[in-house]
Coordinates of N, CA and C in Angstrom, one line a residue:
X84 N -81.1 33.1 88.8 CA -80.4 32.8 87.6 C -80.9 31.3 87.5
X85 N -81.1 30.8 86.0 CA -81.4 29.5 85.8 C -80.1 28.6 85.7
X86 N -80.3 27.6 86.3 CA -79.0 26.6 86.0 C -79.1 26.0 84.9
X87 N -77.9 25.7 84.2 CA -77.9 24.9 83.0 C -78.3 23.5 83.0
X88 N -79.0 23.0 82.0 CA -79.4 21.7 82.0 C -78.1 20.5 82.4
X89 N -78.6 19.6 83.1 CA -77.4 18.8 83.2 C -77.4 17.7 82.3
X90 N -76.5 17.2 82.2 CA -76.0 16.0 81.1 C -77.1 14.7 81.5
X91 N -77.5 14.3 80.4 CA -77.9 12.9 80.3 C -77.2 11.9 81.0
X92 N -77.9 11.2 82.1 CA -77.2 10.0 82.8 C -77.6 8.7 82.1
X93 N -79.1 8.7 81.6 CA -79.4 7.6 80.7 C -79.7 8.1 79.1
X94 N -79.5 7.5 78.2 CA -79.9 7.5 77.0 C -80.5 6.6 76.4
X95 N -81.2 6.6 75.1 CA -81.8 5.4 74.4 C -81.6 5.9 73.0
X96 N -80.7 5.3 72.3 CA -80.4 5.4 70.9 C -80.9 4.2 70.1
X97 N -81.3 4.6 69.0 CA -81.4 3.7 67.8 C -80.5 4.0 66.7
X98 N -79.8 2.9 66.2 CA -79.0 3.1 64.9 C -78.9 1.9 64.1
X99 N -78.6 2.2 63.1 CA -78.7 1.2 61.9 C -77.3 1.1 61.1
X100 N -76.7 -0.1 61.2 CA -75.5 -0.2 60.5 C -75.9 -0.6 59.0
X101 N -75.3 -0.1 58.0 CA -75.4 -0.2 56.6 C -75.0 -1.5 56.0
X102 N -75.2 -1.9 55.1 CA -74.5 -3.3 54.9 C -73.1 -3.4 54.9
X103 N -72.2 -2.2 54.5 CA -70.7 -2.2 54.7 C -70.3 -1.6 55.9
X104 N -71.2 -1.5 56.7 CA -70.9 -0.7 58.1 C -71.1 -1.6 59.3
X105 N -70.0 -1.4 60.2 CA -70.3 -2.1 61.5 C -71.0 -1.3 62.8
X106 N -71.2 -1.8 63.9 CA -71.7 -0.8 64.8 C -70.6 -0.1 65.3
X107 N -69.5 -0.7 65.4 CA -68.2 0.2 65.9 C -68.2 0.4 67.3
X108 N -68.7 -0.4 68.3 CA -68.5 -0.5 69.5 C -67.8 -1.7 69.9
X109 N -66.8 -1.8 70.7 CA -66.1 -2.7 71.5 C -67.1 -2.7 72.8
X110 N -67.4 -4.0 73.2 CA -68.0 -4.1 74.5 C -67.7 -5.1 75.5
X111 N -67.2 -4.6 76.6 CA -66.7 -5.6 77.7 C -67.8 -6.3 78.5
X112 N -67.8 -7.6 78.2 CA -68.5 -8.5 78.8 C -68.0 -9.4 79.9
X113 N -66.7 -9.1 80.1 CA -66.1 -10.1 80.9 C -66.6 -10.7 82.5
X114 N -67.5 -9.7 82.8 CA -68.3 -10.2 84.2 C -69.6 -11.0 83.7
X115 N -69.8 -11.0 82.5 CA -71.1 -11.7 82.3 C -72.3 -11.5 83.2
X116 N -72.5 -10.4 83.8 CA -73.5 -9.6 84.6 C -73.8 -8.4 83.9
X117 N -73.1 -7.7 83.3 CA -73.5 -6.6 82.5 C -72.4 -6.2 81.5
X118 N -72.8 -5.2 80.5 CA -72.1 -4.9 79.5 C -71.5 -3.6 79.5
X119 N -70.5 -3.3 79.3 CA -70.1 -1.6 79.2 C -68.9 -1.5 78.2
X120 N -69.2 -0.3 77.7 CA -68.5 0.1 76.4 C -67.0 0.3 76.7
X121 N -66.4 -0.6 75.7 CA -64.6 -0.5 76.1 C -64.1 0.5 75.1
X122 N -64.8 0.6 74.0 CA -64.2 1.5 73.1 C -64.9 1.7 71.8
X123 N -65.1 3.2 71.2 CA -66.0 3.2 70.1 C -64.9 3.7 69.0
X124 N -65.3 2.8 67.8 CA -64.6 2.7 66.6 C -65.3 3.4 65.5
X125 N -64.7 3.3 64.3 CA -65.7 4.0 63.2 C -66.8 2.8 62.9
X126 N -67.8 3.7 62.7 CA -69.1 2.8 62.6 C -70.3 3.5 62.8
X127 N -71.4 2.8 62.9 CA -72.8 3.5 63.0 C -72.9 4.2 64.5
X128 N -72.1 4.0 65.5 CA -72.4 4.8 66.8 C -71.5 6.0 66.8
X129 N -70.4 5.7 66.0 CA -69.5 7.1 65.9 C -70.1 7.9 64.9
X130 N -71.0 7.4 63.8 CA -71.7 8.3 62.9 C -72.8 9.1 63.9
X131 N -73.5 8.4 64.6 CA -74.5 8.8 65.5 C -74.0 10.0 66.4
X132 N -72.8 9.5 67.1 CA -72.0 10.7 67.9 C -71.9 11.9 67.3
X133 N -71.6 11.8 66.1 CA -71.2 13.0 65.2 C -72.5 13.9 65.1
X134 N -73.6 13.3 65.1 CA -74.8 13.9 64.8 C -75.6 14.6 66.1
X135 N -75.1 14.4 67.3 CA -75.9 14.8 68.4 C -74.8 15.5 69.2
X136 N -75.4 16.4 70.0 CA -74.7 17.2 71.2 C -73.8 16.3 72.1
X137 N -72.8 16.6 72.7 CA -71.9 15.8 73.3 C -72.2 15.3 74.6
X138 N -73.5 16.1 75.2 CA -74.1 15.0 76.6 C -75.1 14.1 76.2
X139 N -75.3 13.9 74.8 CA -76.1 12.9 74.2 C -75.0 11.8 73.6
X140 N -73.9 11.8 73.3 CA -73.2 10.9 72.8 C -72.9 9.6 73.6
X141 N -72.7 8.8 72.9 CA -72.4 7.1 73.5 C -71.0 7.4 73.8
X142 N -70.4 7.1 75.0 CA -69.1 7.2 75.4 C -68.5 5.9 75.9
X143 N -67.1 5.8 76.0 CA -66.5 4.6 76.6 C -66.8 4.7 78.1
X144 N -67.3 3.6 78.6 CA -67.5 3.3 80.0 C -69.2 3.5 80.2
X145 N -69.9 3.7 79.3 CA -71.4 3.7 79.4 C -71.7 2.2 79.5
X146 N -72.8 2.2 80.4 CA -73.1 0.7 80.5 C -74.5 0.6 79.7
X147 N -74.6 -0.7 79.1 CA -75.4 -1.0 78.3 C -76.7 -1.8 79.1
X148 N -77.8 -1.3 79.1 CA -79.0 -1.5 80.0 C -79.8 -2.4 79.2
X149 N -80.1 -2.2 77.9 CA -80.9 -3.1 77.0 C -80.7 -3.0 75.6
X150 N -80.6 -4.1 74.9 CA -80.5 -4.0 73.4 C -82.0 -4.4 72.9
X151 N -82.6 -3.6 72.2 CA -83.9 -4.3 71.3 C -84.9 -4.6 72.4
X152 N -85.0 -4.1 73.3 CA -85.9 -4.6 74.7 C -85.5 -5.6 75.3
X153 N -84.4 -6.3 75.1 CA -83.7 -7.5 75.9 C -83.0 -6.8 76.8
X154 N -83.1 -7.1 78.4 CA -82.3 -6.8 79.3 C -82.0 -7.9 80.2
X155 N -81.0 -7.9 81.3 CA -80.6 -8.9 82.2 C -80.1 -10.1 81.6
X156 N -79.9 -10.2 80.5 CA -79.3 -11.4 79.7 C -78.1 -10.8 78.7
X157 N -76.9 -10.9 79.3 CA -76.0 -10.2 78.5 C -75.7 -11.0 76.8
X158 N -75.7 -12.4 77.0 CA -75.5 -13.2 75.9 C -76.6 -12.9 74.5
X159 N -77.9 -12.9 75.3 CA -79.2 -12.3 74.4 C -78.8 -11.0 73.7
X160 N -78.3 -10.0 74.8 CA -78.2 -8.6 74.3 C -77.1 -8.5 73.2
X161 N -76.0 -9.2 73.5 CA -74.9 -9.3 72.4 C -75.5 -9.8 71.3
X162 N -76.3 -10.8 71.2 CA -76.7 -11.3 70.1 C -77.4 -10.5 69.1
X163 N -77.9 -9.5 69.8 CA -78.9 -8.3 69.1 C -78.0 -7.5 68.1
X164 N -76.8 -7.7 68.3 CA -75.8 -6.7 67.7 C -75.6 -7.4 66.2
X165 N -76.1 -8.5 66.0 CA -76.1 -9.2 64.7 C -77.0 -8.6 63.9
X166 N -78.1 -7.9 64.3 CA -79.1 -7.4 63.3 C -78.9 -6.3 63.0
X167 N -79.5 -6.0 61.9 CA -78.9 -4.5 61.1 C -79.4 -3.3 61.9
X168 N -80.4 -3.2 62.9 CA -80.9 -2.1 63.7 C -81.2 -2.4 64.9
X169 N -80.5 -1.5 65.8 CA -80.6 -1.8 67.3 C -81.0 -0.6 67.9
X170 N -81.9 -0.8 69.1 CA -82.3 0.3 69.9 C -81.6 0.1 71.2
X171 N -80.6 0.8 71.7 CA -79.9 0.6 72.9 C -80.2 1.5 74.0
X172 N -80.5 1.1 75.2 CA -80.6 2.0 76.3 C -79.1 1.7 77.2
X173 N -78.4 2.9 77.5 CA -77.4 3.1 78.1 C -77.6 4.1 79.4
X174 N -76.7 3.6 80.3 CA -76.5 4.1 81.6 C -75.1 4.8 81.7
X175 N -75.0 6.1 82.1 CA -73.8 6.6 82.1 C -72.9 6.0 83.2
X176 N -71.5 5.9 83.4 CA -70.9 5.6 84.7 C -70.8 6.5 85.7
X177 N -71.0 6.0 86.8 CA -70.7 6.9 88.1 C -69.2 6.6 88.4
X178 N -68.4 7.6 88.6 CA -67.0 7.4 88.9 C -66.9 7.9 90.4
X179 N -66.2 7.2 91.4 CA -66.0 7.7 92.5 C -64.7 7.2 93.2
X180 N -64.3 7.4 94.3 CA -63.1 6.9 94.8 C -63.4 6.4 96.2
X181 N -62.5 5.5 96.5 CA -62.7 5.0 98.1 C -61.1 4.9 98.5
X182 N -61.0 5.0 99.6 CA -59.7 4.8 100.2 C -59.5 3.5 101.2
X183 N -58.9 2.8 100.9 CA -58.6 1.4 101.4 C -57.5 1.6 102.3
X184 N -57.5 0.8 103.6 CA -56.2 0.8 104.3 C -56.0 -0.7 104.5
X185 N -54.6 -1.1 103.8 CA -54.4 -2.3 104.0 C -52.9 -2.5 105.1
X186 N -53.3 -2.1 106.2 CA -52.0 -2.1 107.2 C -52.0 -3.5 107.4
X187 N -52.5 -4.5 107.3 CA -52.5 -5.7 107.7 C -52.1 -6.2 106.0
X188 N -51.0 -6.5 105.8 CA -50.5 -7.0 104.7 C -51.0 -8.5 104.2
X189 N -51.2 -9.2 105.2 CA -51.4 -10.5 105.1 C -52.9 -10.6 104.6
X190 N -53.8 -9.7 104.7 CA -55.2 -9.7 104.5 C -55.3 -9.9 103.0
X191 N -56.2 -10.6 102.4 CA -56.8 -10.5 101.1 C -57.7 -9.5 100.7
X192 N -57.8 -9.4 99.6 CA -58.8 -8.1 99.0 C -60.3 -8.8 99.2
X193 N -60.5 -10.0 99.1 CA -61.6 -10.7 99.4 C -62.5 -10.6 98.4
X194 N -62.2 -10.4 96.8 CA -63.2 -10.1 95.7 C -62.6 -11.4 94.6
X195 N -63.6 -11.8 94.0 CA -63.8 -12.6 93.1 C -63.8 -11.7 91.6
X196 N -62.9 -12.1 90.8 CA -63.0 -11.2 89.7 C -63.0 -12.3 88.4
X197 N -63.3 -11.8 87.1 CA -63.4 -12.7 86.1 C -62.1 -13.2 85.7
X198 N -62.0 -14.4 85.1 CA -60.9 -15.0 84.4 C -61.3 -15.5 83.1
X199 N -60.5 -15.0 82.3 CA -59.4 -14.3 82.3 C -59.9 -12.8 82.5
X200 N -58.9 -12.2 83.2 CA -59.1 -10.4 83.4 C -58.7 -10.2 82.0
X201 N -59.8 -8.9 81.5 CA -59.4 -8.3 80.3 C -59.6 -7.0 80.4
X202 N -59.3 -6.2 79.4 CA -59.4 -4.7 79.2 C -59.0 -3.7 80.4
X203 N -59.2 -2.6 80.6 CA -58.8 -1.8 81.4 C -59.5 -1.4 82.7
X204 N -60.3 -2.6 82.9 CA -61.0 -2.1 84.5 C -61.2 -3.8 85.1
X205 N -61.3 -3.7 86.3 CA -61.4 -4.9 87.1 C -62.7 -4.9 87.8
X206 N -63.6 -5.8 87.0 CA -64.8 -6.2 87.4 C -64.9 -7.1 88.7
X207 N -65.7 -6.6 89.7 CA -66.0 -7.4 90.9 C -67.3 -8.3 90.8
X208 N -67.0 -9.4 90.8 CA -68.2 -10.2 90.7 C -68.9 -10.8 92.0
X209 N -67.8 -11.1 93.0 CA -68.2 -11.3 94.4 C -67.4 -10.7 95.3
X210 N -68.1 -10.4 96.6 CA -67.3 -10.0 97.6 C -67.3 -10.9 98.9
X211 N -66.2 -11.4 99.2 CA -66.0 -12.3 100.2 C -65.3 -11.7 101.5
X212 N -64.8 -12.5 102.4 CA -64.1 -11.8 103.7 C -62.9 -11.6 103.1
X213 N -62.5 -10.1 103.4 CA -61.3 -9.8 103.2 C -61.4 -8.2 103.4
X214 N -60.4 -7.4 102.8 CA -60.3 -6.0 103.0 C -61.5 -5.2 102.4
X215 N -61.9 -5.6 101.3 CA -63.3 -4.9 100.9 C -64.3 -5.1 101.5
X216 N -64.7 -6.4 102.2 CA -65.7 -6.4 103.2 C -65.4 -5.7 104.4
X217 N -64.3 -5.6 105.1 CA -64.0 -4.8 106.1 C -64.4 -3.2 105.7
X218 N -63.9 -2.9 104.7 CA -64.2 -1.4 104.3 C -65.8 -1.2 104.3
X219 N -66.4 -2.2 103.5 CA -68.0 -2.0 103.7 C -68.7 -2.1 104.9
X220 N -68.2 -2.8 105.8 CA -68.6 -2.8 107.0 C -68.6 -1.6 107.9
X221 N -67.7 -0.6 107.5 CA -67.5 0.6 108.2 C -68.3 1.6 107.4
X222 N -68.9 1.3 106.4 CA -69.8 2.4 105.6 C -71.2 2.5 106.3
X223 N -71.5 3.9 106.5 CA -72.8 3.9 107.3 C -74.0 3.7 106.1
X224 N -73.7 4.1 104.8 CA -74.8 3.9 103.7 C -74.3 2.8 102.9
X225 N -75.1 2.1 102.0 CA -74.9 1.1 101.1 C -74.1 2.0 99.5
X226 N -74.7 3.1 99.4 CA -74.2 3.9 98.4 C -72.7 4.2 98.6
X227 N -72.2 4.3 99.8 CA -70.6 4.4 100.1 C -70.0 3.0 99.9
X228 N -70.4 1.9 99.9 CA -69.7 0.5 99.8 C -69.4 0.3 98.4
X229 N -68.4 -0.5 98.2 CA -68.1 -1.2 97.1 C -68.9 -2.4 96.9
X230 N -69.9 -2.4 95.7 CA -70.5 -3.7 95.4 C -70.3 -4.5 94.4
X231 N -70.9 -5.6 94.3 CA -70.8 -6.5 93.3 C -71.1 -5.8 92.1
X232 N -70.5 -6.0 91.0 CA -70.7 -5.6 89.6 C -69.8 -4.3 89.3
X233 N -69.4 -3.6 90.7 CA -68.7 -2.3 90.7 C -67.3 -2.7 90.0
X234 N -66.6 -1.8 89.2 CA -65.5 -1.9 88.4 C -64.4 -1.0 88.8
X235 N -63.2 -1.5 89.4 CA -62.0 -0.9 89.6 C -61.3 -0.4 88.4
X236 N -61.1 1.0 88.4 CA -60.5 1.5 87.1 C -59.2 2.2 87.4
X237 N -58.7 2.4 88.6 CA -57.4 2.9 89.1 C -56.8 2.6 90.4
X238 N -55.6 2.5 90.5 CA -55.1 2.5 92.0 C -54.1 3.4 92.0
X239 N -54.4 4.1 93.1 CA -53.4 5.2 93.5 C -53.3 6.2 92.2
X240 N -54.5 6.4 91.5 CA -54.4 7.4 90.4 C -53.9 6.7 89.0
X241 N -53.5 5.5 89.1 CA -52.8 4.8 88.0 C -53.9 3.9 87.3
X242 N -54.1 4.2 85.8 CA -54.7 3.1 85.2 C -54.1 1.9 84.7
X243 N -54.6 1.0 84.2 CA -53.9 -0.2 83.6 C -54.6 -1.3 83.2
X244 N -54.2 -2.4 82.6 CA -55.0 -3.4 82.2 C -55.4 -3.9 83.7
X245 N -56.6 -5.1 83.4 CA -57.3 -5.3 84.7 C -56.1 -6.2 85.5
X246 N -55.5 -6.9 84.8 CA -54.2 -7.7 85.4 C -53.4 -7.1 86.3
X247 N -52.7 -5.9 85.9 CA -51.9 -4.8 86.4 C -52.7 -4.1 87.4
X248 N -54.1 -3.9 87.6 CA -54.7 -3.2 88.6 C -54.9 -4.3 89.7
X249 N -55.0 -5.5 89.5 CA -55.3 -6.7 90.5 C -54.0 -6.8 91.2
X250 N -52.9 -6.8 90.3 CA -51.6 -7.1 91.0 C -51.1 -5.9 91.9
X251 N -51.5 -4.6 91.4 CA -51.0 -3.2 92.1 C -52.1 -3.3 93.7
X252 N -53.2 -3.8 93.5 CA -54.1 -3.9 94.5 C -53.6 -5.0 95.6
X253 N -53.1 -6.1 95.3 CA -52.5 -7.1 95.9 C -51.5 -6.9 96.7
X254 N -50.5 -6.0 96.0 CA -49.1 -5.6 96.6 C -49.2 -4.2 97.5
X255 N -50.4 -3.6 97.5 CA -50.5 -2.2 98.4 C -50.1 -2.4 99.9
X256 N -49.7 -1.6 100.4 CA -49.5 -1.5 101.9 C -50.0 -0.1 102.4
X257 N -50.6 -0.2 103.6 CA -51.2 1.1 104.1 C -52.4 1.4 103.4
X258 N -52.4 2.7 103.6 CA -53.7 3.3 103.0 C -53.4 3.8 101.5
X259 N -54.5 3.5 100.7 CA -54.4 4.0 99.2 C -55.6 4.1 98.5
X260 N -55.7 5.2 97.5 CA -56.9 5.4 96.8 C -57.6 4.5 95.5
X261 N -58.7 4.0 95.7 CA -59.1 3.2 94.4 C -60.0 3.9 93.6
X262 N -60.1 4.0 92.5 CA -60.9 4.7 91.3 C -62.1 3.6 91.0
X263 N -63.2 3.8 91.1 CA -64.4 2.9 90.7 C -65.3 3.5 90.2
X264 N -66.1 2.5 89.4 CA -67.1 2.9 88.4 C -68.4 2.0 88.8
X265 N -69.5 2.6 88.4 CA -70.8 1.6 88.6 C -71.9 2.4 87.8
X266 N -72.8 1.7 87.3 CA -73.8 2.6 86.6 C -74.4 3.6 87.3
X267 N -74.7 4.8 86.6 CA -75.1 6.0 87.4 C -76.7 5.9 87.6
X268 N -77.0 6.2 88.8 CA -78.6 6.0 89.4 C -79.1 7.3 88.4
X269 N -80.3 7.3 87.8 CA -81.0 8.2 87.1 C -82.1 7.9 86.3
X270 N -82.7 8.5 85.4 CA -84.0 8.4 84.7 C -83.7 8.4 83.3
X271 N -84.2 7.7 82.5 CA -83.9 7.3 80.9 C -84.5 8.6 80.2
X272 N -83.6 9.1 79.1 CA -83.7 10.1 78.5 C -83.8 9.5 76.9
X273 N -84.8 9.6 76.3 CA -85.0 9.2 74.8 C -84.5 10.2 74.0
X274 N -83.6 10.0 73.0 CA -83.1 10.5 72.0 C -83.9 10.6 70.7
X275 N -84.5 11.9 70.3 CA -85.2 11.5 69.1 C -84.4 11.2 67.8
X276 N -84.8 10.4 67.0 CA -83.9 10.2 65.6 C -85.0 10.4 64.3

């Protein structure tokens, strides 16, 4: 029996915004290290989504890998959205959970986050001594670790603003679950237009 095709983990999309149309995506650039779709609104990307199968649609939490061939420079990638046509490479978010143990309530998390914190995830900019580093030191593989540029999306199954997530993590005691996101590993799939 043949397995059904898997969903694309990477897609490349070319869209044009008309004279009276916006692109219609809100982008989280709070870490200044990567860009992630925060919301899709009325506009060119919503129109694109209506024209393709669900596994090829641009979705909230997708990471932007490049815009018009520019990558690894968030500021320049964002400037490309001022042009009338963009070709964007997206990488799906990989969602995973970790269990942290904060038995020692005096131990700090040991993460540096953007200031001000915005949107509904907590971007990890740097990991220092603390709870997260201790967790990472116990992981057998790097893929099991919490990495710089990962995003915290829930604490004990609860979502909220970045500030709320940080406060919740700071106040936790004992073992607790943390929902995480990072760009999904995989190959790029170009979408014909």
